[in-house]
mmCIF file of C-alpha atoms in Angstrom:
data_model
loop_
_atom_site.group_PDB
_atom_site.id
_atom_site.type_symbol
_atom_site.label_atom_id
_atom_site.label_comp_id
_atom_site.label_asym_id
_atom_site.label_seq_id
_atom_site.Cartn_x
_atom_site.Cartn_y
_atom_site.Cartn_z
ATOM 1 C CA MET T 1 64.096 -32.936 12.315
ATOM 2 C CA VAL T 2 60.637 -31.490 12.997
ATOM 3 C CA LYS T 3 58.309 -30.972 10.058
ATOM 4 C CA SER T 4 55.876 -28.106 10.243
ATOM 5 C CA ASN T 5 52.551 -28.620 8.500
ATOM 6 C CA PRO T 6 51.015 -25.462 7.195
ATOM 7 C CA GLY T 7 47.248 -25.585 7.772
ATOM 8 C CA TYR T 8 44.693 -25.812 10.521
ATOM 9 C CA THR T 9 44.002 -28.492 13.038
ATOM 10 C CA LEU T 10 40.620 -30.162 13.266
ATOM 11 C CA ILE T 11 39.918 -28.370 16.573
ATOM 12 C CA GLU T 12 40.569 -24.950 14.994
ATOM 13 C CA VAL T 13 38.195 -25.700 12.113
ATOM 14 C CA ILE T 14 35.440 -26.927 14.471
ATOM 15 C CA VAL T 15 35.769 -23.842 16.720
ATOM 16 C CA THR T 16 35.642 -21.539 13.679
ATOM 17 C CA LEU T 17 32.514 -23.274 12.324
ATOM 18 C CA ALA T 18 30.853 -23.086 15.758
ATOM 19 C CA ILE T 19 31.496 -19.331 15.968
ATOM 20 C CA ILE T 20 30.191 -18.748 12.427
ATOM 21 C CA SER T 21 27.025 -20.795 13.076
ATOM 22 C CA LEU T 22 26.390 -18.860 16.308
ATOM 23 C CA ILE T 23 26.704 -15.516 14.486
ATOM 24 C CA VAL T 24 24.393 -16.691 11.683
ATOM 25 C CA SER T 25 21.713 -17.918 14.104
ATOM 26 C CA ILE T 26 21.728 -14.651 16.086
ATOM 27 C CA SER T 27 21.560 -12.513 12.952
ATOM 28 C CA SER T 28 18.723 -14.586 11.446
ATOM 29 C CA LEU T 29 16.628 -14.046 14.602
ATOM 30 C CA ASN T 30 17.215 -10.291 14.380
ATOM 31 C CA PHE T 31 16.404 -10.308 10.663
ATOM 32 C CA THR T 32 13.110 -12.119 11.340
ATOM 33 C CA ASN T 33 12.107 -9.544 13.976
ATOM 34 C CA VAL T 34 13.069 -6.610 11.754
ATOM 35 C CA TYR T 35 11.130 -8.114 8.843
ATOM 36 C CA LYS T 36 8.027 -8.664 10.984
ATOM 37 C CA ASN T 37 8.174 -5.117 12.377
ATOM 38 C CA LEU T 38 8.688 -3.526 8.963
ATOM 39 C CA SER T 39 5.892 -5.608 7.497
ATOM 40 C CA ALA T 40 3.396 -4.477 10.183
ATOM 41 C CA ASP T 41 4.494 -0.845 9.876
ATOM 42 C CA ALA T 42 4.223 -0.935 6.068
ATOM 43 C CA LYS T 43 0.745 -2.508 6.234
ATOM 44 C CA LEU T 44 -0.374 0.164 8.710
ATOM 45 C CA MET T 45 1.036 3.018 6.638
ATOM 46 C CA GLN T 46 -0.641 1.708 3.479
ATOM 47 C CA SER T 47 -3.973 1.343 5.283
ATOM 48 C CA ALA T 48 -3.676 4.825 6.839
ATOM 49 C CA GLU T 49 -3.022 6.299 3.388
ATOM 50 C CA LYS T 50 -6.074 4.499 1.984
ATOM 51 C CA VAL T 51 -8.342 5.686 4.819
ATOM 52 C CA ASN T 52 -6.985 9.200 4.357
ATOM 53 C CA PHE T 53 -7.773 8.853 0.632
ATOM 54 C CA VAL T 54 -11.398 7.862 1.388
ATOM 55 C CA PHE T 55 -11.904 11.077 3.357
ATOM 56 C CA SER T 56 -9.855 13.333 1.065
ATOM 57 C CA ARG T 57 -11.503 12.040 -2.104
ATOM 58 C CA SER T 58 -15.048 12.456 -0.785
ATOM 59 C CA ARG T 59 -14.210 15.939 0.466
ATOM 60 C CA VAL T 60 -12.621 17.102 -2.803
ATOM 61 C CA ASN T 61 -15.281 15.519 -5.028
ATOM 62 C CA GLY T 62 -18.045 17.033 -2.914
ATOM 63 C CA PHE T 63 -16.507 20.486 -3.114
ATOM 64 C CA VAL T 64 -15.438 20.491 -6.769
ATOM 65 C CA ASN T 65 -18.491 18.718 -8.222
ATOM 66 C CA ARG T 66 -20.968 20.318 -5.799
ATOM 67 C CA ASP T 67 -22.201 16.812 -4.970
ATOM 68 C CA ILE T 68 -22.880 15.153 -1.636
ATOM 69 C CA TYR T 69 -20.795 12.114 -0.727
ATOM 70 C CA ALA T 70 -21.533 9.662 2.056
ATOM 71 C CA VAL T 71 -18.684 8.208 4.126
ATOM 72 C CA ARG T 72 -19.428 4.941 5.897
ATOM 73 C CA TYR T 73 -17.616 2.690 8.327
ATOM 74 C CA GLN T 74 -18.992 -0.700 9.319
ATOM 75 C CA GLN T 75 -17.201 -2.622 12.075
ATOM 76 C CA ASP T 76 -17.285 -6.129 13.446
ATOM 77 C CA ASN T 77 -17.852 -5.420 17.146
ATOM 78 C CA VAL T 78 -15.983 -8.529 18.291
ATOM 79 C CA ASN T 79 -12.537 -7.820 16.801
ATOM 80 C CA LYS T 80 -12.988 -4.089 15.965
ATOM 81 C CA LYS T 81 -12.132 -4.502 12.272
ATOM 82 C CA GLY T 82 -14.170 -3.234 9.345
ATOM 83 C CA THR T 83 -14.562 -1.339 6.071
ATOM 84 C CA PHE T 84 -14.480 2.344 5.092
ATOM 85 C CA LYS T 85 -16.155 3.511 1.896
ATOM 86 C CA ALA T 86 -17.317 6.710 0.229
ATOM 87 C CA PHE T 87 -20.001 7.030 -2.432
ATOM 88 C CA LEU T 88 -22.148 9.602 -4.222
ATOM 89 C CA ASP T 89 -25.401 10.157 -2.298
ATOM 90 C CA ASN T 90 -27.001 13.455 -3.334
ATOM 91 C CA ASN T 91 -30.428 12.450 -1.990
ATOM 92 C CA MET T 92 -28.839 11.484 1.389
ATOM 93 C CA ASP T 93 -30.748 8.227 1.726
ATOM 94 C CA GLY T 94 -27.665 6.196 2.702
ATOM 95 C CA VAL T 95 -27.550 4.323 -0.603
ATOM 96 C CA SER T 96 -25.321 5.009 -3.581
ATOM 97 C CA ASP T 97 -27.273 7.151 -6.086
ATOM 98 C CA ASP T 98 -26.690 4.911 -9.087
ATOM 99 C CA GLY T 99 -25.771 1.742 -7.196
ATOM 100 C CA ASN T 100 -22.253 1.874 -8.597
ATOM 101 C CA SER T 101 -20.780 5.215 -7.569
ATOM 102 C CA ILE T 102 -18.379 4.092 -4.832
ATOM 103 C CA ILE T 103 -15.381 6.395 -5.213
ATOM 104 C CA ALA T 104 -13.192 4.763 -2.563
ATOM 105 C CA GLU T 105 -13.345 1.667 -0.383
ATOM 106 C CA ILE T 106 -10.879 -0.037 1.943
ATOM 107 C CA ASP T 107 -11.167 -3.320 3.814
ATOM 108 C CA LEU T 108 -9.398 -3.229 7.187
ATOM 109 C CA SER T 109 -10.003 -6.871 8.117
ATOM 110 C CA GLN T 110 -6.460 -7.324 9.493
ATOM 111 C CA ILE T 111 -6.277 -4.023 11.379
ATOM 112 C CA LYS T 112 -7.901 -2.857 14.607
ATOM 113 C CA VAL T 113 -9.711 0.471 14.179
ATOM 114 C CA ASP T 114 -10.629 2.923 16.925
ATOM 115 C CA ILE T 115 -12.616 6.050 16.033
ATOM 116 C CA LEU T 116 -12.808 8.870 18.557
ATOM 117 C CA CYS T 117 -15.230 11.718 17.813
ATOM 118 C CA ASN T 118 -15.808 14.445 20.405
ATOM 119 C CA GLY T 119 -14.750 12.108 23.217
ATOM 120 C CA ASN T 120 -16.991 9.243 22.068
ATOM 121 C CA HIS T 121 -15.766 5.941 20.629
ATOM 122 C CA LEU T 122 -17.683 4.993 17.482
ATOM 123 C CA ASN T 123 -18.244 1.424 16.267
ATOM 124 C CA SER T 124 -19.688 2.567 12.964
ATOM 125 C CA ILE T 125 -20.383 5.666 10.918
ATOM 126 C CA THR T 126 -23.705 5.526 9.087
ATOM 127 C CA ASP T 127 -24.702 9.191 8.818
ATOM 128 C CA MET T 128 -21.548 11.057 7.733
ATOM 129 C CA TYR T 129 -21.644 13.248 4.637
ATOM 130 C CA SER T 130 -19.265 15.558 2.837
ATOM 131 C CA VAL T 131 -21.201 18.689 1.901
ATOM 132 C CA ASP T 132 -19.350 21.641 0.354
ATOM 133 C CA GLY T 133 -16.041 20.121 1.439
ATOM 134 C CA MET T 134 -17.057 19.804 5.101
ATOM 135 C CA PHE T 135 -17.808 16.606 7.018
ATOM 136 C CA GLY T 136 -20.993 16.482 9.009
ATOM 137 C CA LYS T 137 -23.708 14.336 10.474
ATOM 138 C CA TYR T 138 -27.010 14.268 8.604
ATOM 139 C CA ILE T 139 -29.792 15.366 10.975
ATOM 140 C CA GLY T 140 -32.716 15.628 8.575
ATOM 141 C CA LYS T 141 -34.432 18.089 6.238
ATOM 142 C CA ALA T 142 -35.227 21.661 7.192
ATOM 143 C CA SER T 143 -38.930 22.216 7.700
ATOM 144 C CA GLY T 144 -40.647 23.797 4.726
ATOM 145 C CA THR T 145 -37.628 23.202 2.443
ATOM 146 C CA ASN T 146 -35.733 20.283 1.042
ATOM 147 C CA ASP T 147 -32.394 21.555 2.369
ATOM 148 C CA PRO T 148 -30.452 19.089 4.524
ATOM 149 C CA ILE T 149 -29.500 19.923 8.102
ATOM 150 C CA ILE T 150 -25.866 18.985 8.712
ATOM 151 C CA ASP T 151 -24.236 18.993 12.160
ATOM 152 C CA PRO T 152 -20.443 19.548 11.839
ATOM 153 C CA VAL T 153 -19.750 16.944 14.573
ATOM 154 C CA TYR T 154 -17.717 14.728 12.193
ATOM 155 C CA GLY T 155 -15.437 17.595 11.185
ATOM 156 C CA ASN T 156 -13.090 16.736 14.067
ATOM 157 C CA MET T 157 -12.192 13.143 14.828
ATOM 158 C CA LYS T 158 -9.269 10.821 15.412
ATOM 159 C CA ILE T 159 -8.979 7.417 13.739
ATOM 160 C CA THR T 160 -6.360 5.044 15.160
ATOM 161 C CA LEU T 161 -5.289 1.997 13.158
ATOM 162 C CA SER T 162 -3.242 -0.632 14.992
ATOM 163 C CA ILE T 163 -1.560 -3.986 14.544
ATOM 164 C CA ASP T 164 -0.100 -5.480 17.725
ATOM 165 C CA LYS T 165 1.928 -2.672 19.350
ATOM 166 C CA TYR T 166 2.155 -0.503 16.211
ATOM 167 C CA GLN T 167 -0.297 2.232 15.302
ATOM 168 C CA LYS T 168 -0.992 5.059 12.852
ATOM 169 C CA VAL T 169 -3.359 7.944 13.526
ATOM 170 C CA ILE T 170 -5.477 9.866 11.027
ATOM 171 C CA ASN T 171 -6.550 13.160 12.533
ATOM 172 C CA ILE T 172 -9.455 15.024 10.958
ATOM 173 C CA SER T 173 -9.395 18.627 12.077
ATOM 174 C CA ASN T 174 -11.849 21.159 10.617
ATOM 175 C CA SER T 175 -12.716 18.521 7.976
ATOM 176 C CA LEU T 176 -9.069 18.218 6.853
ATOM 177 C CA PRO T 177 -7.766 14.624 7.120
ATOM 178 C CA ASP T 178 -4.069 14.200 7.936
ATOM 179 C CA ILE T 179 -1.903 11.202 8.849
ATOM 180 C CA GLN T 180 0.019 11.907 12.050
ATOM 181 C CA GLU T 181 3.662 10.856 12.082
#
């Protein structure tokens, strides 16, 4: 009489465990890649929103309060990473009026920044102002008056933020900043 044992043989259990471990290892590699990609994309989107805020805030404050705001970008020329900031500068001397009136600042030390303005790549912005809601380059004072001369050259520019192969673009068109999707 032959007895039948309900259950699995050792070979069946080992094959099943091998298949499960193979599936788990493949899925963990995919999960790691997805996590890394989402992390870079989220960091870029957050940085793009902050840079957009720097420009939007200086534009709105300048228009509503009838003040002049400076927008600056300083970059490390070796790795193309830097800092954007905006501050109140009614006398247009390049220094915050009260030493503490920075309205927005963002450190982009982990992100590569490329600024394209009228076909020229910029490593820094040291003379950009928001006057009456428009971005321009400070040229100097008009002769015989104390009125500033502003060239609207900064009213149209493209700022590209990138990490590895991922990038976000902030397009400033007619002094209106917008994140491109």
